[in-house]
Structures are given as structure tokens and as C-alpha cells.
Amino acid sequence: MTADELVEALRAEGCRITIARRAVCAALAERPGAHLTAADLRSGAERLAKRSIDVSTVYRTIEVLERVGLIDHVHTGQGVTVVHTSERPHHHLSCRVCGAVIDVDADAVRGALEPVASAHGFAADSLHFALVGTCAACREAAV
Ligand SMILES: [Zn+2]
Ligand SMILES: [Zn+2]
Ligand SMILES: [Zn+2]
């Protein structure tokens, strides 16, 4: 996803395109596949725009891009919520030791969890929360 595509989506939602909003889009586009906090996006955007950007601008931009389905947020269980582009659905493993977020196949997770939920008539959003634990490298380091 390019910065221009993100900017166009904001424009289509009636947002005024400011230098700050454009910089937030560029900061998202330059890290494809990354899991970014609002603070990461803010510092990336500030570096690109060479000026300070209000954190509320970052949140507002995230909110609009999420509403139109271009990005998504995930709870990693580590006190921060990350956003990532939602072109390719995936689930996450979140390491509570080093903070790594590892992408895993979404279908396998859905296949395991959604039948359990639907037995209760519940429509599960199984990708919304990461599975929290300890990654292979941290387990090895602990031995
Ligand atoms: Zn949420
Ligand atoms: Zn992700
Ligand atoms: Zn780890």
C-alpha cells in the first residue's frame, strides 16, 4: 500500500489533507508489514515531515484508515496496541519477554477457535488479540 493510496482514502472520507496527515500515511507506507504503535507512527511521521506532529492527529488518522479497512489494530497484551496494514489477514504471537510480534497463518487460528465460539452462537473476531507467550529465542536464552 502506498502513501498516496492512504492519502486518497483519507480524502475520500472528507479529511483535509495536511502535511501532518500525509506524513502519518508515509510513515505507515514505509514500513510494510510492520506492527507500529501510535508512538512509532508519530516519530516516523515527525522524521519525514521534519516537524512535530500532535498525537491526536496520529490517532485521528489511524481511526479513519481503520474505518475504511486499510489498517487494523491488534492487542499484543504488552500494554500497547499496534496497527498494521490489513491487506493479508494474519494472527499474531506476542513474546512477553522481548516484545517480538510474530505473524502466523490466520486460517489455522480461525479453524481452531471459531467452531468453539460458534457453538455458542458467538461470532468470534479471532485475529483481534495476539496469543501471548515466550518466543523460541527467549525460551532458548532462559535455559
Ligand atoms: Zn481492539
Ligand atoms: Zn499483523
Ligand atoms: Zn522473545
CSV table of C-alpha atoms and ligand atoms in Angstrom, one decimal:
chain,number,residue,atom,x,y,z
A,1,MET,CA,0.0,0.0,0.0
A,2,THR,CA,1.5,3.4,-1.0
A,3,ALA,CA,1.3,6.6,0.9
A,4,ASP,CA,-0.7,8.1,-1.9
A,5,GLU,CA,-3.4,5.3,-1.6
A,6,LEU,CA,-3.6,6.1,2.1
A,7,VAL,CA,-3.9,9.8,1.5
A,8,GLU,CA,-6.6,9.2,-1.1
A,9,ALA,CA,-8.6,7.1,1.3
A,10,LEU,CA,-8.4,10.0,3.9
A,11,ARG,CA,-9.5,12.5,1.2
A,12,ALA,CA,-12.4,10.2,0.2
A,13,GLU,CA,-13.5,10.2,3.9
A,14,GLY,CA,-13.6,14.0,3.8
A,15,CYS,CA,-10.4,14.7,5.7
A,16,ARG,CA,-8.4,17.8,4.9
A,17,ILE,CA,-5.0,16.6,3.8
A,18,THR,CA,-2.4,18.3,5.9
A,19,ILE,CA,1.3,17.9,5.9
A,20,ALA,CA,1.0,16.0,9.2
A,21,ARG,CA,-1.6,13.6,7.9
A,22,ARG,CA,0.4,13.0,4.8
A,23,ALA,CA,3.4,12.2,6.9
A,24,VAL,CA,1.5,9.7,9.0
A,25,CYS,CA,0.5,8.0,5.8
A,26,ALA,CA,4.1,8.0,4.6
A,27,ALA,CA,5.3,6.6,7.9
A,28,LEU,CA,2.8,3.7,7.6
A,29,ALA,CA,3.7,3.1,3.9
A,30,GLU,CA,7.5,3.0,4.5
A,31,ARG,CA,7.1,0.0,7.0
A,32,PRO,CA,5.0,-2.5,5.1
A,33,GLY,CA,4.1,-5.5,7.3
A,34,ALA,CA,5.4,-3.8,10.4
A,35,HIS,CA,3.4,-3.6,13.7
A,36,LEU,CA,3.6,0.0,14.8
A,37,THR,CA,2.3,1.8,17.9
A,38,ALA,CA,0.9,5.3,17.7
A,39,ALA,CA,4.2,6.5,19.2
A,40,ASP,CA,6.1,4.7,16.4
A,41,LEU,CA,3.9,6.3,13.8
A,42,ARG,CA,4.3,9.7,15.3
A,43,SER,CA,8.0,9.6,15.5
A,44,GLY,CA,8.2,8.2,11.9
A,45,ALA,CA,5.9,11.0,10.7
A,46,GLU,CA,7.8,13.6,12.5
A,47,ARG,CA,11.1,12.5,11.0
A,48,LEU,CA,9.5,12.6,7.5
A,49,ALA,CA,7.8,15.9,8.0
A,50,LYS,CA,10.7,17.4,9.9
A,51,ARG,CA,8.3,19.0,12.3
A,52,SER,CA,6.4,18.0,15.4
A,53,ILE,CA,3.1,16.3,15.0
A,54,ASP,CA,0.3,16.3,17.5
A,55,VAL,CA,-0.5,12.8,18.8
A,56,SER,CA,-4.2,13.5,18.3
A,57,THR,CA,-3.6,13.8,14.6
A,58,VAL,CA,-1.9,10.4,14.6
A,59,TYR,CA,-4.9,8.8,16.4
A,60,ARG,CA,-7.4,10.5,14.2
A,61,THR,CA,-5.6,9.3,11.1
A,62,ILE,CA,-5.4,5.8,12.4
A,63,GLU,CA,-9.1,5.9,13.2
A,64,VAL,CA,-10.1,6.9,9.7
A,65,LEU,CA,-7.8,4.4,7.9
A,66,GLU,CA,-9.1,1.7,10.2
A,67,ARG,CA,-12.7,2.6,9.5
A,68,VAL,CA,-12.2,2.2,5.8
A,69,GLY,CA,-10.4,-1.1,6.3
A,70,LEU,CA,-6.9,-0.2,5.2
A,71,ILE,CA,-5.3,-0.8,8.5
A,72,ASP,CA,-6.3,-2.8,11.6
A,73,HIS,CA,-5.3,-2.7,15.2
A,74,VAL,CA,-4.2,-5.7,17.3
A,75,HIS,CA,-3.8,-6.0,21.1
A,76,THR,CA,-0.5,-7.6,21.8
A,77,GLY,CA,-1.0,-8.0,25.5
A,78,GLN,CA,2.0,-5.8,26.2
A,79,GLY,CA,0.4,-2.5,27.1
A,80,VAL,CA,0.5,-1.1,23.6
A,81,THR,CA,-1.9,-1.6,20.7
A,82,VAL,CA,-0.3,-1.9,17.4
A,83,VAL,CA,-1.6,-1.1,13.9
A,84,HIS,CA,-0.6,-2.9,10.8
A,85,THR,CA,-1.9,-2.8,7.2
A,86,SER,CA,-4.7,-5.3,6.7
A,87,GLU,CA,-4.0,-6.5,3.2
A,88,ARG,CA,-3.2,-10.0,4.3
A,89,PRO,CA,-5.1,-11.3,7.3
A,90,HIS,CA,-2.8,-13.0,9.9
A,91,HIS,CA,-2.8,-13.9,13.5
A,92,HIS,CA,0.0,-12.8,16.0
A,93,LEU,CA,2.2,-14.4,18.6
A,94,SER,CA,3.4,-11.8,21.0
A,95,CYS,CA,6.5,-12.5,23.1
A,96,ARG,CA,6.2,-11.1,26.6
A,97,VAL,CA,9.9,-11.3,27.2
A,98,CYS,CA,11.4,-9.5,24.1
A,99,GLY,CA,8.2,-7.9,22.7
A,100,ALA,CA,8.5,-9.7,19.3
A,101,VAL,CA,5.3,-9.9,17.3
A,102,ILE,CA,5.3,-12.9,15.0
A,103,ASP,CA,2.8,-13.3,12.2
A,104,VAL,CA,1.1,-16.7,11.8
A,105,ASP,CA,-1.5,-18.1,9.4
A,106,ALA,CA,-4.9,-16.7,10.1
A,107,ASP,CA,-6.9,-19.6,8.7
A,108,ALA,CA,-5.3,-22.1,11.1
A,109,VAL,CA,-6.3,-20.0,14.1
A,110,ARG,CA,-9.8,-19.3,12.8
A,111,GLY,CA,-10.2,-23.0,12.1
A,112,ALA,CA,-9.3,-23.9,15.7
A,113,LEU,CA,-11.2,-21.1,17.5
A,114,GLU,CA,-14.3,-20.2,15.5
A,115,PRO,CA,-16.0,-23.5,15.8
A,116,VAL,CA,-15.8,-23.3,19.6
A,117,ALA,CA,-17.3,-19.8,19.6
A,118,SER,CA,-20.0,-20.5,17.0
A,119,ALA,CA,-21.2,-23.4,19.1
A,120,HIS,CA,-22.4,-20.6,21.4
A,121,GLY,CA,-23.8,-18.6,18.5
A,122,PHE,CA,-20.9,-16.2,19.0
A,123,ALA,CA,-19.2,-14.5,16.0
A,124,ALA,CA,-15.5,-14.5,17.1
A,125,ASP,CA,-13.1,-11.9,15.9
A,126,SER,CA,-10.2,-14.3,16.4
A,127,LEU,CA,-7.5,-12.0,15.0
A,128,HIS,CA,-8.1,-9.1,17.3
A,129,PHE,CA,-5.9,-10.3,20.2
A,130,ALA,CA,-2.4,-11.8,19.9
A,131,LEU,CA,-1.6,-15.0,21.6
A,132,VAL,CA,0.8,-14.0,24.4
A,133,GLY,CA,3.8,-16.2,25.4
A,134,THR,CA,7.5,-16.7,25.1
A,135,CYS,CA,9.2,-16.9,21.7
A,136,ALA,CA,11.7,-19.6,20.7
A,137,ALA,CA,14.8,-17.4,21.1
A,138,CYS,CA,13.7,-16.2,24.6
A,139,ARG,CA,12.9,-19.8,25.7
A,140,GLU,CA,16.4,-20.8,24.5
A,141,ALA,CA,18.0,-17.9,26.3
A,142,ALA,CA,16.3,-18.9,29.5
A,143,VAL,CA,17.7,-22.5,29.5
B,1,ZN,ZN,-9.4,-3.5,19.9
B,2,ZN,ZN,0.0,-8.0,12.0
B,3,ZN,ZN,11.1,-13.2,22.8
